[in-house]
Amino acid sequence: MRVCVLGGDGYCGWATALYLSRKGHKVAIADNFARRQWDFELGVQTLTPIRPMPERLRAWKQLTGESIEFFSGDITDYEFVSTLVRSFAPDAVVHFAEQRAAPYSMIDRKHAVFTQVNNVVGTLNLLFALREFRPDCHLVKLGTMGEYGTPNIDIEEGYIAIEHNGRKDVVPYPKQPGSFYHLSKVHDSHNIMFACKIWGLRATDLNQGVVYGTVTDEVALDEDLINRLDYDEVFGTVLNRFCAQAACGHPLTVYGKGGQTRGYLDIRDTVRCVELACLQPARPGECRVFNQFTEQFSVLELAHMVKAAGRKLNLHVEIDHLPDPRVESEEHYYNARHCQIRASSPKSTTTTRVIPSWWNSGSSRICSLNR
Ligand code: NAD
Ligand code: USQ
């Protein structure tokens, strides 16, 4: 397939681009290096010294013989996105190119506005470019489990069948995000769903949980291919932070009681899930939602696991409970469904899908789809 990875200089994007390239897909990366700039703004750095893009791509070509095309630009610029879509002519676009840190979006008005403009306008530009120049291309968009928040009922995959005053329908699952960043993802989801509905675009919204780890088979091939590993309080995600803290003898920074429960996945599963989604595209007009994580843990459970792992390495790991800087429930129910990505594996022949009323049939239903 011809796959364009937007945000391919970033943590998930770089690992995904290399994985797809090694699997034989023709890959292009687009990025504006905004992320390197935000690190500079905050005075933080990836723990692993990532190389400039030309060096990364040269190393990949030398090691594997595969070329990855690179497009430098900002997807909030429509000229850039439309030129990219026209010239590369992708079969799938994997869209990682957003400001992804909840704490960054909560710094002040300027950062909240920036996050929402960057993310919502970028995605909207992409939708218009696909409609105009590549309407059959499959959009694989990185959403987030945090769109749902922490409701006191089970979390479904994108849609929920409800009965209200004696009538039934299938509607988008209620969203209760916890930051202006997570809200930007909700706005994206609505825009994508609407574009599929009115223009017949095809999209998969991958609601990914918190990612951990940094090494994939591909980035491990050479030091010049090294991936980023963030451990600071803005961009560092919790398990990566805890591991870095354990290694340098800093107490693990559990916020509040630590009962905050989320879905987690290894970065090696991120790349595999993305390929699965690309290989089994949504159908024209379909906006399907996959919850993408492998296990769920509370923050305190993670801290204890890191402490136990540290013990085996002769590290003395302490756990601190700091006042929670975020407005979030520190203890809550959490049970999220994550079956669709598994059902889309080539080994699976049938999947049960909740279909909203506006897609294809005119009547909502829960059905079995033969793939
Ligand atoms: P990242 O910050 O490492 O990478 C994002 C990349 O997108 C950066 O290289 C950045 O320069 C680029 N970018 C941002 N805005 C852009 C724009 N307007 N034009 C062009 N390029 C732009 O983030 P990540 O951790 O790789 O996350 C990638 C995606 O996956 C995000 O959408 C994020 O919301 C989602 N996600 C990440 C995690 C996680 O734990 N890291 C979990 C769930 C979902
Ligand atoms: N936390 C701590 N201590 C820390 C850091 C975080 O207790 O030192 C807690 C947070 O308060 C939160 C939980 O750990 O309850 C997860 O925080 P996080 O920073 O690891 O993850 P989050 O802010 O949710 O964001 C990350 C990515 C984001 C992605 C999201 C997936 O940065 O791009 O969308 O994970 S999800 O959480 O499923 O929404």
Coordinates of C-alpha atoms and ligand atoms in Angstrom, one line a residue:
M1 CA 0.0 0.0 0.0
R2 CA 1.0 3.6 -0.3
V3 CA 0.8 5.0 3.2
C4 CA 1.4 8.5 4.3
V5 CA 2.3 9.0 8.0
L6 CA 1.5 12.5 9.2
G7 CA 3.5 13.3 12.3
G8 CA 6.2 10.8 11.3
D9 CA 9.0 12.6 13.2
G10 CA 7.1 11.9 16.5
Y11 CA 7.1 9.1 19.0
C12 CA 4.4 6.8 17.5
G13 CA 4.8 8.1 13.9
W14 CA 8.5 7.4 13.5
A15 CA 8.1 3.8 14.8
T16 CA 5.1 3.3 12.6
A17 CA 6.7 4.7 9.4
L18 CA 9.7 2.3 9.8
Y19 CA 7.4 -0.7 10.6
L20 CA 5.3 -0.1 7.5
S21 CA 8.3 0.5 5.3
R22 CA 9.9 -2.8 6.5
K23 CA 6.6 -4.6 5.8
G24 CA 6.9 -3.5 2.2
H25 CA 4.6 -0.6 2.0
K26 CA 5.6 2.6 0.2
V27 CA 5.8 5.1 2.9
A28 CA 5.9 8.9 3.0
I29 CA 6.3 11.0 6.2
A30 CA 5.0 14.5 6.7
D31 CA 5.9 16.7 9.7
N32 CA 6.6 20.3 10.5
F33 CA 8.9 19.5 13.5
A34 CA 6.6 21.4 15.8
R35 CA 7.3 18.9 18.5
R36 CA 11.0 19.6 18.5
Q37 CA 10.1 23.3 18.9
W38 CA 7.7 22.6 21.9
D39 CA 10.5 20.7 23.6
F40 CA 12.7 23.8 23.1
E41 CA 9.9 26.1 24.4
L42 CA 9.5 24.1 27.6
G43 CA 13.3 23.4 28.1
V44 CA 12.8 19.6 28.0
Q45 CA 14.4 16.9 25.9
T46 CA 13.8 13.4 24.8
L47 CA 16.0 11.1 26.9
T48 CA 17.2 9.4 23.8
P49 CA 19.1 11.7 21.4
I50 CA 17.0 11.6 18.2
R51 CA 18.6 12.5 14.9
P52 CA 17.5 15.1 12.4
M53 CA 15.1 13.7 9.8
P54 CA 17.6 13.6 6.9
E55 CA 20.0 11.5 9.0
R56 CA 17.2 9.2 10.1
L57 CA 16.1 8.6 6.5
R58 CA 19.6 8.2 5.2
A59 CA 20.3 5.5 7.9
W60 CA 17.1 3.7 7.0
K61 CA 17.9 3.7 3.3
Q62 CA 21.5 2.4 4.0
L63 CA 20.3 -0.4 6.3
T64 CA 17.3 -1.6 4.4
G65 CA 17.5 -0.2 0.9
E66 CA 14.1 1.3 1.4
S67 CA 13.4 4.9 0.7
I68 CA 10.9 6.9 2.8
E69 CA 9.8 10.1 1.1
F70 CA 9.6 13.2 3.4
F71 CA 7.3 16.2 3.1
S72 CA 8.2 19.1 5.4
G73 CA 5.2 21.2 6.2
D74 CA 2.3 22.1 8.5
I75 CA -1.0 20.4 8.0
T76 CA -2.9 23.5 9.2
D77 CA -1.7 24.9 5.8
Y78 CA -4.3 23.6 3.2
E79 CA -1.9 24.2 0.3
F80 CA 0.6 21.9 1.9
V81 CA -1.9 19.1 2.7
S82 CA -3.5 19.2 -0.7
T83 CA -0.2 19.1 -2.5
L84 CA 0.9 16.2 -0.3
V85 CA -2.3 14.2 -1.1
R86 CA -2.1 14.9 -4.8
S87 CA 1.6 14.2 -5.3
F88 CA 1.9 11.1 -3.0
A89 CA -1.6 9.7 -3.9
P90 CA -1.9 7.5 -0.7
D91 CA -4.1 4.5 -0.3
A92 CA -4.1 5.2 3.5
V93 CA -3.2 8.3 5.6
V94 CA -2.2 7.6 9.2
H95 CA -2.7 10.8 11.0
F96 CA -0.5 11.3 14.2
A97 CA 0.2 15.0 13.5
E98 CA -1.3 16.7 16.6
Q99 CA -0.3 18.4 19.8
R100 CA -0.8 15.5 22.1
A101 CA 0.0 16.5 25.7
A102 CA -2.9 17.2 28.0
P103 CA -0.7 19.2 30.4
Y104 CA 0.5 21.4 27.5
S105 CA -3.0 22.2 26.4
M106 CA -3.8 23.2 30.0
I107 CA -0.9 25.7 30.6
D108 CA -2.9 28.8 29.7
R109 CA -5.4 30.2 27.1
K110 CA -2.7 30.5 24.5
H111 CA -1.7 26.8 24.7
A112 CA -5.4 25.6 24.8
V113 CA -6.2 27.7 21.7
F114 CA -3.1 26.6 19.9
T115 CA -3.8 22.9 20.7
Q116 CA -7.4 23.1 19.4
V117 CA -6.5 25.1 16.3
N118 CA -3.6 22.9 15.4
N119 CA -5.4 19.6 15.9
V120 CA -8.9 20.5 14.6
V121 CA -7.8 22.6 11.6
G122 CA -5.2 20.1 10.6
T123 CA -7.7 17.3 10.6
L124 CA -10.3 19.4 8.8
N125 CA -7.8 20.3 6.1
L126 CA -7.0 16.7 5.6
L127 CA -10.7 15.7 5.3
F128 CA -11.2 18.4 2.6
A129 CA -8.0 17.4 0.8
L130 CA -9.1 13.7 0.8
R131 CA -12.6 14.6 -0.5
E132 CA -11.1 16.8 -3.3
F133 CA -8.2 14.7 -4.5
R134 CA -8.3 11.1 -3.0
P135 CA -11.9 10.3 -1.9
D136 CA -11.2 6.5 -1.8
C137 CA -8.2 6.9 0.5
H138 CA -8.6 5.4 4.0
L139 CA -8.0 7.8 6.9
V140 CA -6.6 6.1 9.9
K141 CA -6.8 8.8 12.6
L142 CA -5.3 8.6 16.0
G143 CA -7.9 9.4 18.6
T144 CA -7.6 8.6 22.2
M145 CA -9.3 6.6 24.9
G146 CA -9.4 9.8 26.9
E147 CA -12.2 11.0 24.7
Y148 CA -14.6 8.9 26.8
G149 CA -13.4 10.1 30.2
T150 CA -14.2 7.8 33.1
P151 CA -17.9 7.1 33.0
N152 CA -19.5 4.8 35.6
I153 CA -20.6 2.4 32.9
D154 CA -18.7 0.2 30.5
I155 CA -17.0 2.0 27.6
E156 CA -18.0 0.8 24.2
E157 CA -16.1 1.3 20.9
G158 CA -17.3 4.6 19.5
Y159 CA -21.1 3.9 19.5
I160 CA -23.6 2.8 22.1
A161 CA -27.1 1.2 21.5
I162 CA -29.6 3.0 23.8
E163 CA -33.3 2.8 24.5
H164 CA -35.0 6.1 25.5
N165 CA -38.7 6.6 26.1
G166 CA -39.4 3.4 24.4
R167 CA -37.4 4.1 21.3
K168 CA -34.0 2.6 20.3
D169 CA -31.1 4.0 18.4
V170 CA -27.3 3.6 18.1
V171 CA -25.6 6.9 18.8
P172 CA -22.0 8.1 19.3
Y173 CA -20.8 7.1 22.8
P174 CA -21.0 10.1 25.2
K175 CA -17.7 11.9 25.5
Q176 CA -16.4 13.4 28.8
P177 CA -12.8 14.3 28.1
G178 CA -10.5 15.7 30.8
S179 CA -8.4 18.4 29.0
F180 CA -8.5 20.8 26.1
Y181 CA -6.2 18.4 24.3
H182 CA -8.6 15.5 24.8
L183 CA -11.5 17.8 23.7
S184 CA -9.7 18.5 20.5
K185 CA -9.8 14.8 19.7
V186 CA -13.6 14.7 20.4
H187 CA -14.0 17.6 17.9
D188 CA -11.9 15.7 15.4
S189 CA -14.0 12.6 15.9
H190 CA -17.2 14.6 15.2
N191 CA -15.7 16.2 12.1
I192 CA -14.5 12.8 10.7
M193 CA -17.8 11.1 11.4
F194 CA -19.6 14.0 9.6
A195 CA -17.3 13.9 6.6
C196 CA -17.8 10.2 6.2
K197 CA -21.6 10.7 6.4
I198 CA -21.9 13.5 3.9
W199 CA -19.0 12.7 1.5
G200 CA -18.7 9.0 1.8
L201 CA -15.1 9.1 3.0
R202 CA -13.8 6.0 4.8
A203 CA -12.2 6.4 8.2
T204 CA -11.0 4.5 11.2
D205 CA -10.7 6.4 14.5
L206 CA -8.1 4.6 16.6
N207 CA -8.8 5.5 20.2
Q208 CA -5.4 4.6 21.5
G209 CA -4.6 4.2 25.2
V210 CA -1.4 5.4 26.8
V211 CA 1.6 4.1 25.0
Y212 CA 4.8 2.9 26.7
G213 CA 8.3 1.7 25.6
T214 CA 10.4 3.1 22.9
V215 CA 12.1 0.2 21.1
T216 CA 10.6 -1.6 18.1
D217 CA 12.6 -4.1 15.9
E218 CA 13.1 -1.4 13.4
V219 CA 14.3 1.5 15.6
A220 CA 16.7 -1.0 17.3
L221 CA 18.5 -1.6 14.1
D222 CA 20.8 1.4 14.4
E223 CA 21.5 4.3 16.8
D224 CA 20.6 6.8 14.1
L225 CA 17.1 5.3 14.0
I226 CA 16.6 5.8 17.8
N227 CA 13.0 6.8 18.8
R228 CA 12.2 9.6 21.3
L229 CA 11.5 8.8 25.0
D230 CA 9.9 11.6 26.9
Y231 CA 10.0 11.7 30.7
D232 CA 9.2 15.3 31.6
E233 CA 6.0 16.3 33.4
V234 CA 4.3 17.7 30.2
F235 CA 5.1 15.2 27.5
G236 CA 6.3 12.2 29.5
T237 CA 3.5 9.6 29.7
V238 CA 3.1 7.9 33.0
L239 CA 4.8 4.5 32.6
N240 CA 7.7 5.9 30.6
R241 CA 8.1 8.5 33.4
F242 CA 8.0 5.9 36.2
C243 CA 10.7 3.8 34.4
A244 CA 13.0 6.9 34.0
Q245 CA 12.3 7.9 37.6
A246 CA 13.1 4.4 38.9
A247 CA 16.4 4.3 36.9
C248 CA 17.6 7.6 38.3
G249 CA 16.5 7.1 41.9
H250 CA 13.7 9.6 41.9
P251 CA 10.5 8.5 43.8
L252 CA 7.7 7.6 41.4
T253 CA 5.3 10.5 41.1
V254 CA 1.9 9.0 41.6
Y255 CA -0.7 11.8 41.4
G256 CA -3.2 11.7 44.3
K257 CA -4.5 8.3 45.3
G258 CA -3.4 6.7 42.1
G259 CA -6.7 5.0 41.3
Q260 CA -6.8 6.7 37.9
T261 CA -7.2 3.7 35.5
R262 CA -6.4 3.8 31.8
G263 CA -5.8 1.5 28.9
Y264 CA -2.1 0.9 28.0
L265 CA -0.2 -0.6 25.1
D266 CA 3.4 -1.2 24.1
I267 CA 4.6 0.9 21.2
R268 CA 5.2 -2.4 19.3
D269 CA 1.5 -3.0 19.5
T270 CA 0.8 0.6 18.3
V271 CA 2.6 -0.1 15.0
R272 CA 0.9 -3.5 14.5
C273 CA -2.6 -2.1 15.2
V274 CA -2.0 0.7 12.7
E275 CA -1.0 -1.8 10.0
L276 CA -4.0 -4.0 10.8
A277 CA -6.3 -1.0 10.4
C278 CA -4.7 -0.1 7.1
L279 CA -4.9 -3.6 5.6
Q280 CA -8.6 -3.9 6.4
P281 CA -9.9 -0.5 5.5
A282 CA -13.3 1.0 6.5
R283 CA -15.8 1.0 3.7
P284 CA -17.0 4.1 1.8
G285 CA -19.1 6.2 4.2
E286 CA -18.0 4.2 7.2
C287 CA -16.5 5.9 10.3
R288 CA -15.5 3.0 12.5
V289 CA -14.0 3.3 15.9
F290 CA -11.4 0.9 17.4
N291 CA -10.4 1.1 21.0
Q292 CA -6.7 0.4 20.9
F293 CA -5.0 -0.9 24.1
T294 CA -4.0 -4.2 25.5
E295 CA -4.4 -4.0 29.2
Q296 CA -5.8 -1.6 31.8
F297 CA -4.1 -0.5 35.0
S298 CA -4.4 2.0 37.7
V299 CA -1.5 4.4 38.2
L300 CA -0.8 2.9 41.6
E301 CA -0.7 -0.6 40.1
L302 CA 1.8 0.6 37.5
A303 CA 3.9 2.1 40.3
H304 CA 4.0 -1.1 42.2
M305 CA 4.9 -3.1 39.0
V306 CA 7.8 -0.7 38.4
K307 CA 8.9 -1.0 42.0
A308 CA 8.9 -4.8 41.7
A309 CA 10.8 -4.7 38.4
G310 CA 13.3 -2.3 40.0
R311 CA 13.9 -4.8 42.8
K312 CA 15.1 -7.4 40.3
L313 CA 17.6 -4.9 39.0
N314 CA 18.8 -4.0 42.5
L315 CA 17.1 -0.6 42.3
H316 CA 15.5 0.8 45.5
V317 CA 12.3 2.4 44.1
E318 CA 10.1 4.6 46.3
I319 CA 6.6 5.7 45.6
D320 CA 5.4 9.2 46.4
H321 CA 1.8 10.4 46.3
L322 CA 1.8 14.0 45.1
P323 CA -1.2 16.4 45.1
D324 CA -2.9 15.7 41.7
P325 CA -2.2 18.6 39.4
R326 CA -5.1 17.5 37.1
V327 CA -8.8 17.7 37.7
E328 CA -9.7 14.0 37.4
S329 CA -11.2 11.2 39.5
E330 CA -8.6 9.5 41.6
E331 CA -10.8 6.4 42.1
H332 CA -13.4 5.3 39.7
Y333 CA -15.0 2.4 37.7
Y334 CA -13.3 1.6 34.4
N335 CA -14.1 -1.1 31.9
A336 CA -13.5 -0.5 28.3
R337 CA -14.2 -2.8 25.3
H338 CA -11.4 -3.4 22.8
C339 CA -12.5 -6.1 20.5
Q340 CA -12.6 -4.5 17.0
I341 CA -8.9 -4.3 16.4
R342 CA -8.6 -8.1 17.2
A343 CA -11.6 -8.8 15.0
S344 CA -10.0 -7.0 12.1
S345 CA -7.0 -9.3 12.2
P346 CA -6.7 -11.5 9.0
K347 CA -7.3 -14.6 11.2
S348 CA -10.8 -13.4 12.1
T349 CA -13.6 -13.8 9.6
T350 CA -16.5 -12.2 11.4
T351 CA -16.9 -9.2 13.7
T352 CA -19.8 -7.8 15.6
R353 CA -20.2 -4.1 14.9
V354 CA -22.5 -1.5 16.3
I355 CA -23.8 0.5 13.2
P356 CA -25.2 4.0 13.6
S357 CA -28.5 4.7 11.8
W358 CA -27.0 7.2 9.3
W359 CA -24.4 4.8 7.9
N360 CA -25.5 3.0 4.8
S361 CA -28.8 1.4 5.8
G362 CA -31.0 4.1 7.3
S363 CA -31.7 1.9 10.4
S364 CA -29.5 1.4 13.3
R365 CA -28.6 -2.1 14.3
I366 CA -26.0 -4.3 16.0
C367 CA -24.9 -6.7 13.3
S368 CA -22.4 -9.3 12.3
L369 CA -20.3 -8.3 9.3
N370 CA -18.6 -10.9 7.2
R371 CA -15.3 -9.4 6.2
Ligands
NAD1 P1 4.5 13.3 19.2 O1 4.4 14.7 19.7 O2 5.7 12.5 19.6 O3 4.4 13.3 17.6 C1 3.5 14.2 16.9 C2 4.2 14.7 15.7 O4 3.3 15.4 14.9 C3 5.4 15.5 16.0 O5 6.5 15.1 15.3 C4 5.0 16.9 15.5 O6 6.0 17.7 15.0 C5 3.9 16.6 14.4 N1 2.9 17.7 14.2 C6 2.1 18.2 15.2 N2 1.3 19.2 14.6 C7 1.6 19.2 13.3 C8 1.2 20.0 12.2 N3 0.2 20.9 12.4 N4 1.7 19.7 11.0 C9 2.6 18.8 10.8 N5 3.1 18.0 11.8 C10 2.6 18.2 13.1 O7 3.2 12.5 19.6 P2 2.9 10.9 19.7 O8 3.1 10.5 21.1 O9 3.7 10.2 18.6 O10 1.4 10.9 19.4 C11 1.0 10.8 18.0 C12 -0.6 10.7 18.0 O11 -1.0 9.6 18.7 C13 -1.2 12.0 18.6 O12 -2.3 12.3 17.8 C14 -1.7 11.5 19.9 O13 -2.8 12.2 20.3 C15 -2.0 10.0 19.7 N6 -1.8 9.2 20.9 C16 -0.6 9.2 21.5 C17 -0.5 8.4 22.7 C18 0.8 8.3 23.5 O14 0.8 7.7 24.6 N7 1.9 8.8 23.0 C19 -1.6 7.7 23.2 C20 -2.8 7.8 22.5 C21 -2.9 8.6 21.4
USQ2 N1 0.1 10.5 36.1 C1 0.6 10.3 37.4 N2 1.9 10.7 37.5 C2 2.7 11.2 36.5 C3 2.1 11.3 35.3 C4 0.8 11.0 35.1 O1 0.0 9.9 38.3 O2 3.9 11.4 36.8 C5 -1.3 10.1 35.9 C6 -2.2 11.2 35.3 O3 -2.7 12.1 36.3 C7 -3.3 10.4 34.6 C8 -2.5 9.1 34.1 O4 -1.3 9.1 34.9 O5 -4.3 10.0 35.5 C9 -2.2 9.1 32.7 O6 -1.4 10.3 32.4 P1 -0.4 10.4 31.1 O7 0.3 11.7 31.2 O8 0.4 9.2 31.0 O9 -1.4 10.3 29.9 P2 -2.5 11.3 29.3 O10 -2.4 12.6 29.9 O11 -3.8 10.6 29.5 O12 -2.1 11.4 27.8 C10 -1.4 10.3 27.1 C11 -0.8 10.9 25.8 C12 -2.0 11.4 25.0 C13 -3.0 10.2 24.8 C14 -3.4 9.6 26.1 C15 -4.2 8.3 25.9 O13 0.0 12.0 26.1 O14 -1.5 11.8 23.7 O15 -4.1 10.7 24.1 O16 -2.2 9.3 26.9 S1 -5.5 8.2 27.1 O17 -5.0 8.4 28.4 O18 -6.1 6.9 26.9 O19 -6.4 9.3 26.8

